[in-house]
């Protein structure tokens, strides 16, 4: 029979970073509703006076949550267990009324114990005010997240739905069946769903025979098997296109014997009925592994790129359409790696078709020159082809007369739309720009320094906004490369005169402008440190100055990695 695991496990309070994840709210708000305005706000004077110094503001956002037509500032505040680490014993939502200046606080209570959460805003209950959805991860092994849906309409704080009711979800029954199967029953909606277990010696779980002794070799259930449905583990706010309202979607994990043995996910849609937030639909789906998806699409025939991409995208939708956001994000990373590898293969094919497959031999210089001349026309023809359009590919100039192939900018967001979680959509937007609009060719910067600075700031913001994204390492690589170029230049376009080693005046001006344009960010701190080192060195790049700049670069990387 079903049991519920709602225990709050003792958290690891030794987390290294205490850096607030303030920017999380902004992306969430923008994704949820265009009517809400997101911004990072400085702590107001009133809030600064009334919040204890040791409290932590995890999220800052702005939206009209009181319903008077004037934006209010919103803070998600945690009360830390200790000065070190991220765990907080409780959280509050603090709203500073934009019209009256009054501060309204709702204490979320013991259920809000956990780590820095996320905050979404959107119209949930049908009134004029924008509502607030908060999700606080408990940090336990079950991956449980405590959700809250709150209204501040009229300046009065209230729960739109009881947090316990929301966390439990639908009343479901989970029963083991013969032949390594589990049936999940939704009595209220008269629905039944079937999930598979990994049987003894199963190829899907060769090392973990957790069904041994519970099932006979023939698949007969011979001993009781505990199948569990966790409380909510993830929350999304999804726009309803026809009404301008939003619905809430929660996800719960189904597991057997131990948390590691996930066998499915419950997806519950909550919608405002006019009187209350109630369950509109429940789906129970098998939990496909993202690794298996990656291996499967990696086996596709890549000689027909359009067919391969269409099939990979269709598989993504079929397998993960109803999966929790973190699963969809991990699965999209598999697709992205597949798409990038496919583009690289097409880039090699482009050279071969132009006649540049091998290095020119003596006496073949004219032939190589002719091949280089063929490349632009060939690239243009491919970009105009239906095959490249369907495959989401784009031939891109790569400097020194060479061309390569990259995923076409915007293709993934067009292809997957709302299936892409914000962390994936934001990453691919930035990554597309790096691949299709290069800022350097042949170790030479080919864009204005201000443009390079905007890319540094964009990656810096991404890492602050999504520190736990599966794309964080890739984003960090982009950030390091761009910040290094901004601080030091490149080997073919250094920031200093070759003869005198003096830093160019225009470079100093651009670096100063960066600290003004992007204040308070790790990259701006690195730029400020670099400027101090340059000034201390008499505007001459010496080994000592270079070491100081490299130290500033490494510190920025550590901050964005949550290590400082």
XYZ file of C-alpha atoms in Angstrom:
564
model
C 0.000 0.000 0.000
C 0.965 3.608 -0.348
C 2.880 5.347 2.425
C 3.947 8.952 2.506
C 7.453 10.065 3.385
C 7.143 13.500 4.945
C 9.988 13.328 7.442
C 12.365 16.270 7.481
C 15.799 14.747 7.524
C 18.655 16.369 9.369
C 20.194 18.722 6.804
C 23.839 19.140 5.988
C 24.483 22.503 7.602
C 28.075 22.665 6.434
C 27.264 24.149 3.026
C 30.218 26.216 1.949
C 28.425 29.216 0.505
C 26.173 31.763 2.151
C 25.730 33.795 -1.031
C 22.103 34.818 -1.587
C 20.534 33.590 -4.828
C 18.663 36.831 -5.335
C 18.409 36.766 -9.104
C 16.394 33.543 -9.197
C 13.138 35.423 -8.878
C 13.665 37.597 -11.912
C 13.848 34.781 -14.421
C 10.941 32.964 -12.855
C 8.715 36.032 -12.994
C 9.527 36.795 -16.607
C 8.777 33.222 -17.625
C 5.515 33.072 -15.731
C 3.695 36.194 -16.817
C 4.471 39.221 -18.902
C 2.203 41.307 -16.680
C 4.603 41.018 -13.753
C 7.686 43.185 -13.719
C 10.817 41.576 -12.291
C 13.749 43.486 -10.924
C 16.551 43.167 -8.462
C 15.881 45.774 -5.843
C 18.165 47.266 -3.249
C 16.939 46.585 0.255
C 14.634 49.471 1.115
C 15.505 51.700 4.061
C 12.424 50.468 5.899
C 13.237 46.807 5.304
C 16.840 47.378 6.283
C 15.719 48.844 9.613
C 13.239 46.111 10.481
C 15.008 42.954 9.311
C 17.503 41.479 11.797
C 21.070 41.787 10.568
C 21.617 38.037 10.529
C 18.588 37.265 8.330
C 19.230 36.480 4.681
C 17.332 37.827 1.700
C 17.294 34.891 -0.707
C 15.046 36.427 -3.364
C 14.168 40.024 -4.244
C 11.467 40.766 -6.781
C 8.925 43.384 -7.786
C 5.260 43.054 -8.762
C 1.859 44.498 -7.866
C 0.871 41.936 -5.241
C -1.474 44.248 -3.302
C -3.658 44.910 -6.358
C -3.603 48.720 -6.294
C -1.822 49.092 -9.633
C 1.516 50.074 -8.082
C 4.445 47.678 -7.954
C 5.492 46.421 -4.534
C 8.871 45.008 -3.515
C 8.955 41.366 -2.419
C 11.590 39.689 -0.273
C 11.956 36.002 0.554
C 13.816 36.111 3.856
C 15.442 33.149 5.605
C 16.270 32.840 9.299
C 19.574 30.905 9.249
C 20.318 28.001 11.544
C 23.870 29.294 11.927
C 26.168 31.989 10.582
C 27.684 29.428 8.206
C 25.845 27.344 5.667
C 22.595 27.903 3.819
C 20.028 26.045 5.935
C 17.292 28.230 7.442
C 14.942 27.169 10.230
C 12.052 29.236 8.828
C 11.335 31.719 6.035
C 9.183 34.843 5.761
C 7.753 36.757 2.820
C 8.162 40.490 3.321
C 6.219 42.875 1.067
C 6.895 46.611 1.043
C 3.727 48.277 -0.245
C 4.703 50.526 -3.139
C 1.849 52.944 -2.467
C 1.899 53.297 1.325
C 5.405 52.206 2.287
C 3.851 49.804 4.792
C 5.721 46.554 5.406
C 3.632 43.364 5.462
C 5.222 40.137 6.671
C 3.937 36.579 6.418
C 5.809 33.980 8.469
C 5.786 30.653 6.619
C 6.397 28.665 9.797
C 8.176 25.402 10.531
C 7.158 23.856 7.210
C 9.429 26.407 5.502
C 12.603 24.995 7.095
C 15.084 24.355 4.295
C 17.549 25.812 1.858
C 17.290 28.949 -0.350
C 14.131 28.609 -2.373
C 12.629 30.057 -5.510
C 9.863 32.620 -5.813
C 7.393 32.882 -8.694
C 4.652 35.418 -9.245
C 1.551 35.224 -11.417
C -2.219 35.563 -11.248
C -3.547 32.414 -9.614
C -6.845 33.208 -7.840
C -8.518 35.487 -10.371
C -8.426 38.831 -8.540
C -6.532 41.961 -9.599
C -3.493 41.244 -7.444
C -0.552 39.150 -8.556
C -0.008 36.135 -6.319
C 3.214 34.671 -4.934
C 4.369 31.054 -5.136
C 7.339 30.014 -3.015
C 9.120 26.650 -3.116
C 11.551 25.753 -0.297
C 13.707 22.590 -0.744
C 14.076 20.703 2.546
C 17.445 19.184 1.675
C 16.361 15.674 2.637
C 17.191 12.550 0.638
C 13.673 12.425 -0.776
C 14.089 15.669 -2.699
C 11.014 17.181 -1.042
C 10.137 20.835 -1.645
C 7.577 22.677 0.470
C 5.312 24.914 -1.674
C 3.286 27.949 -0.583
C 0.736 29.949 -2.607
C 0.085 33.331 -1.030
C -2.020 36.409 -1.734
C -1.298 39.918 -0.456
C -4.416 41.413 -2.096
C -5.613 44.517 -0.297
C -2.491 44.510 1.831
C -3.587 41.397 3.753
C -1.511 38.216 3.636
C -3.285 34.858 3.341
C -2.670 31.343 2.042
C -4.643 30.681 -1.139
C -4.431 26.965 -0.341
C -3.427 25.152 2.823
C 0.301 24.284 2.435
C -0.224 20.762 3.836
C -2.981 20.060 1.314
C -0.837 21.330 -1.541
C 2.214 19.339 -0.429
C 0.257 16.070 -0.182
C -1.374 16.353 -3.577
C -4.067 13.950 -4.723
C -5.063 11.000 -2.524
C -3.584 8.130 -4.507
C -3.169 4.422 -3.831
C -0.067 2.547 -4.986
C -0.175 -1.254 -5.110
C 2.472 -3.746 -6.309
C 1.355 -6.272 -8.925
C 2.774 -9.483 -10.325
C 5.368 -9.309 -13.103
C 7.312 -6.413 -11.543
C 4.560 -3.874 -12.005
C 2.939 -1.224 -9.800
C -0.575 0.153 -10.191
C -1.298 3.704 -9.042
C -4.996 4.445 -8.540
C -6.638 7.871 -8.402
C -10.055 7.041 -6.862
C -11.531 10.540 -7.147
C -10.911 10.785 -10.890
C -11.349 7.023 -11.421
C -7.965 6.734 -13.144
C -5.405 3.931 -13.094
C -1.750 4.107 -14.096
C 0.805 1.315 -14.435
C 4.520 1.637 -13.698
C 7.307 -0.888 -14.163
C 9.864 -2.028 -11.602
C 13.428 -3.087 -12.352
C 13.275 -6.838 -11.804
C 16.165 -9.040 -10.622
C 18.994 -8.889 -13.119
C 17.157 -6.295 -15.172
C 19.216 -4.537 -17.835
C 17.761 -1.250 -16.616
C 19.125 -1.779 -13.122
C 21.803 -4.529 -13.261
C 23.447 -3.783 -9.909
C 20.428 -3.081 -7.725
C 18.218 -6.165 -7.435
C 15.878 -4.579 -4.930
C 13.065 -6.901 -6.025
C 15.039 -10.027 -5.055
C 13.072 -12.037 -2.527
C 9.956 -9.960 -3.159
C 9.192 -11.522 -6.534
C 9.785 -15.073 -7.683
C 11.874 -15.694 -10.780
C 8.665 -16.001 -12.748
C 7.571 -12.547 -11.566
C 5.063 -13.643 -8.926
C 4.725 -11.244 -5.970
C 5.639 -13.387 -2.948
C 6.311 -10.759 -0.252
C 4.872 -7.317 0.530
C 6.490 -4.434 -1.346
C 6.290 -0.892 -0.031
C 5.571 1.619 -2.773
C 5.730 5.251 -1.695
C 4.619 8.595 -3.069
C 6.585 11.519 -1.691
C 5.186 14.913 -0.928
C 5.818 17.569 -3.587
C 9.358 17.726 -4.959
C 9.022 20.445 -7.617
C 6.624 23.265 -8.535
C 5.935 25.170 -11.755
C 3.626 28.066 -12.567
C 2.256 27.676 -16.089
C 0.308 30.320 -18.069
C -3.182 29.464 -19.293
C -3.128 31.104 -22.716
C -6.883 31.500 -23.048
C -7.499 33.326 -19.755
C -4.320 35.192 -18.855
C -4.361 33.360 -15.524
C -1.848 30.760 -14.368
C -2.172 27.226 -13.120
C 0.087 25.499 -10.657
C 1.801 22.202 -11.494
C 3.358 20.056 -8.767
C 5.496 16.929 -9.112
C 5.872 14.017 -6.697
C 8.238 11.059 -6.849
C 7.011 7.452 -6.780
C 9.566 5.004 -5.389
C 9.901 1.478 -4.060
C 12.018 0.198 -1.133
C 14.457 3.150 -1.164
C 14.471 6.730 -2.494
C 17.111 5.778 -5.058
C 14.617 3.446 -6.735
C 12.444 6.030 -8.485
C 9.880 4.375 -10.719
C 7.649 7.266 -11.725
C 6.374 10.776 -11.148
C 2.961 12.185 -10.255
C 2.125 15.393 -12.123
C -0.773 17.337 -10.607
C -2.362 20.413 -12.196
C -4.009 22.857 -9.762
C -6.442 25.436 -11.164
C -8.597 28.197 -9.674
C -12.270 27.189 -9.810
C -13.681 30.593 -8.901
C -13.782 29.668 -5.224
C -10.640 27.668 -4.485
C -7.426 26.252 -5.908
C -8.301 22.648 -6.719
C -6.893 19.678 -8.588
C -7.814 19.789 -12.277
C -5.801 16.809 -13.546
C -3.457 14.070 -12.348
C -0.998 12.102 -14.481
C 1.380 9.365 -13.378
C 4.238 8.658 -15.766
C 7.270 6.350 -15.808
C 10.477 8.105 -14.846
C 12.666 7.763 -17.923
C 16.354 8.171 -17.270
C 18.042 11.009 -19.108
C 21.182 8.904 -19.595
C 19.188 6.278 -21.468
C 17.691 9.010 -23.662
C 21.160 10.390 -24.402
C 22.501 6.973 -25.345
C 19.493 6.305 -27.544
C 19.616 9.512 -29.568
C 23.399 9.197 -29.784
C 22.879 5.998 -31.771
C 20.852 7.744 -34.507
C 22.110 7.822 -38.088
C 23.653 11.279 -38.440
C 24.073 11.195 -42.201
C 20.532 12.612 -42.450
C 20.677 15.451 -39.883
C 17.096 16.681 -40.309
C 15.620 13.244 -39.705
C 17.921 12.650 -36.724
C 17.019 15.950 -35.051
C 13.292 15.550 -35.663
C 13.377 12.061 -34.157
C 15.441 13.188 -31.136
C 13.035 16.075 -30.461
C 10.007 13.804 -30.782
C 11.565 11.345 -28.329
C 12.205 14.180 -25.869
C 8.571 15.263 -25.949
C 7.239 11.704 -25.688
C 9.475 10.761 -22.763
C 9.678 13.981 -20.763
C 6.617 16.119 -21.546
C 5.129 15.417 -18.111
C 8.419 15.081 -16.238
C 9.528 17.458 -13.454
C 11.534 20.515 -14.563
C 14.887 19.220 -13.302
C 14.427 16.016 -15.351
C 13.444 18.005 -18.463
C 16.522 20.189 -18.000
C 18.870 17.201 -17.712
C 17.237 15.555 -20.723
C 17.598 18.727 -22.774
C 21.309 18.768 -21.959
C 21.513 15.345 -23.623
C 19.723 16.751 -26.670
C 21.985 19.801 -26.744
C 25.117 17.652 -26.660
C 23.671 15.529 -29.458
C 22.831 18.644 -31.512
C 26.280 20.212 -31.000
C 27.986 16.933 -31.983
C 25.792 16.732 -35.080
C 26.778 20.299 -36.012
C 30.476 19.475 -35.574
C 30.058 16.491 -37.882
C 28.409 18.718 -40.465
C 31.289 21.199 -40.119
C 33.766 18.484 -41.095
C 31.484 17.478 -43.943
C 31.411 21.112 -45.110
C 35.205 21.137 -45.423
C 35.155 17.826 -47.265
C 32.551 19.031 -49.755
C 34.614 22.139 -50.409
C 37.718 20.031 -51.010
C 39.568 20.842 -47.761
C 39.518 17.407 -46.200
C 43.291 17.015 -46.275
C 46.188 19.423 -45.877
C 47.350 20.684 -49.302
C 50.410 18.956 -50.644
C 53.266 20.772 -52.432
C 52.021 22.131 -55.712
C 48.369 22.086 -54.587
C 48.177 25.664 -53.294
C 45.918 26.777 -56.143
C 43.525 23.907 -55.454
C 43.366 24.798 -51.748
C 42.734 28.449 -52.619
C 39.866 27.426 -54.876
C 38.419 25.281 -52.084
C 38.469 28.237 -49.688
C 36.661 30.318 -52.297
C 33.957 27.646 -52.586
C 33.208 27.658 -48.861
C 31.083 30.863 -48.609
C 28.830 29.844 -51.492
C 28.479 26.313 -50.133
C 27.669 27.631 -46.650
C 25.056 30.008 -48.046
C 23.425 27.214 -50.024
C 23.268 24.926 -46.986
C 21.799 27.647 -44.766
C 19.037 28.203 -47.307
C 18.283 24.479 -47.575
C 15.202 22.840 -46.113
C 17.416 20.163 -44.567
C 19.396 22.651 -42.474
C 16.201 24.472 -41.500
C 14.634 21.276 -40.161
C 17.879 20.183 -38.521
C 18.325 23.541 -36.802
C 21.827 24.020 -38.217
C 23.683 27.109 -39.387
C 26.986 27.416 -41.253
C 29.041 30.086 -39.467
C 32.183 31.960 -40.516
C 35.047 30.906 -38.250
C 37.836 33.285 -39.317
C 40.890 32.823 -41.537
C 38.619 31.878 -44.445
C 37.189 28.891 -42.575
C 33.576 28.002 -41.867
C 31.984 25.729 -39.309
C 28.464 24.588 -38.415
C 26.582 25.385 -35.193
C 23.067 24.833 -33.839
C 20.938 27.613 -35.327
C 20.156 30.413 -32.875
C 16.614 30.135 -31.556
C 15.989 26.639 -32.901
C 15.743 24.894 -29.527
C 13.287 27.408 -28.073
C 11.191 27.162 -31.251
C 11.310 23.368 -31.159
C 10.613 22.744 -27.477
C 8.809 25.921 -26.369
C 7.381 25.704 -22.842
C 8.912 22.254 -22.302
C 12.248 23.981 -21.719
C 12.710 24.951 -18.056
C 13.969 28.545 -17.609
C 17.528 27.436 -16.762
C 17.735 25.517 -20.041
C 16.033 28.197 -22.157
C 18.265 30.961 -20.796
C 21.420 28.891 -21.261
C 20.698 27.911 -24.839
C 19.898 31.531 -25.734
C 23.334 32.653 -24.508
C 25.132 29.616 -25.881
C 23.535 30.108 -29.306
C 24.966 33.622 -29.431
C 28.456 32.367 -28.583
C 28.311 29.745 -31.319
C 26.700 31.865 -34.039
C 28.177 35.312 -33.317
C 31.805 34.702 -32.401
C 33.570 37.383 -30.389
C 37.011 36.141 -31.428
C 38.599 34.589 -34.505
C 42.073 33.112 -34.484
C 42.770 34.454 -30.954
C 41.748 37.985 -31.998
C 38.836 39.922 -30.484
C 36.532 40.952 -33.325
C 33.784 42.777 -31.408
C 33.896 46.048 -29.467
C 35.080 45.606 -25.898
C 31.695 46.844 -24.678
C 30.033 43.958 -26.549
C 32.415 41.485 -24.943
C 31.578 43.066 -21.597
C 27.866 42.499 -22.146
C 28.569 38.809 -22.703
C 30.617 38.608 -19.519
C 27.747 40.216 -17.607
C 25.200 37.863 -19.176
C 27.109 34.745 -18.129
C 27.752 36.225 -14.692
C 24.019 36.814 -14.267
C 23.199 33.292 -15.472
C 25.501 31.701 -12.905
C 24.029 33.822 -10.127
C 20.507 32.995 -11.237
C 20.982 29.255 -11.774
C 23.906 28.095 -9.604
C 22.629 24.505 -9.596
C 21.774 24.231 -13.297
C 23.093 21.208 -15.179
C 24.549 23.790 -17.560
C 26.490 25.623 -14.824
C 29.856 24.109 -15.787
C 29.351 25.001 -19.457
C 28.276 28.512 -18.466
C 31.345 28.845 -16.248
C 33.591 27.929 -19.195
C 32.016 30.669 -21.321
C 32.253 33.121 -18.416
C 35.936 32.413 -17.799
C 36.863 32.747 -21.467
C 34.971 36.011 -21.929
C 36.143 37.561 -18.640
C 39.740 36.656 -19.455
C 39.362 38.383 -22.815
C 37.857 41.438 -21.144
C 40.614 41.704 -18.519
C 43.675 40.666 -20.511
C 42.767 40.747 -24.181
C 43.940 37.855 -26.359
C 47.280 36.864 -27.827
C 46.494 38.546 -31.155
C 44.684 41.543 -29.636
C 46.373 42.357 -26.308
C 45.247 45.311 -24.220
C 48.704 46.880 -24.317
C 51.259 48.186 -26.771
C 53.692 45.441 -27.799
C 56.758 47.660 -27.432
C 56.021 49.700 -24.298
C 53.633 47.238 -22.566
C 51.462 50.243 -21.669
C 47.751 49.545 -21.391
C 45.730 51.398 -24.020
C 43.642 54.322 -22.743
C 40.502 53.078 -24.513
C 40.810 49.754 -22.669
C 41.006 51.496 -19.291
C 37.938 53.577 -20.201
C 35.948 50.458 -21.153
C 36.927 48.644 -17.955
C 35.873 51.634 -15.860
C 32.568 51.758 -17.729
C 32.009 48.078 -16.951
C 32.246 48.641 -13.195
C 29.623 51.386 -13.549
C 27.299 49.387 -15.810
C 27.342 46.143 -13.791
C 27.997 47.126 -10.158
C 28.080 44.579 -7.372
C 28.658 41.561 -9.609
C 31.616 39.158 -9.275
C 32.850 40.205 -12.712
C 32.682 43.915 -11.814
C 34.714 43.189 -8.683
C 37.287 41.401 -10.846
C 37.426 44.339 -13.267
C 37.839 46.798 -10.375
C 40.708 44.696 -8.981
C 42.316 44.585 -12.424
C 42.077 48.377 -12.722
C 43.761 48.780 -9.331
C 46.565 46.435 -10.381
C 47.047 48.319 -13.653
C 47.104 51.677 -11.886
C 49.518 50.375 -9.259
C 51.801 49.142 -12.029
C 51.884 52.554 -13.684
C 49.557 51.426 -16.502
C 52.231 48.974 -17.646
C 51.542 45.242 -17.921
C 54.244 43.457 -15.940
C 54.344 39.867 -14.711
C 53.221 41.114 -11.291
C 50.250 42.989 -12.758
C 49.297 39.974 -14.866
C 49.368 37.739 -11.775
C 47.124 40.180 -9.897
C 44.650 40.222 -12.771
C 44.633 36.423 -12.960
C 43.966 36.254 -9.221
C 40.996 38.594 -9.680
C 39.720 36.352 -12.480
C 40.000 33.204 -10.352
C 38.198 34.888 -7.449
C 35.275 35.793 -9.704
C 35.068 32.179 -10.858
C 35.059 30.934 -7.268
C 32.283 33.356 -6.313
C 30.121 32.203 -9.213
C 30.847 28.589 -8.272
C 29.648 29.320 -4.719
C 33.090 28.692 -3.224
C 33.561 32.165 -1.740
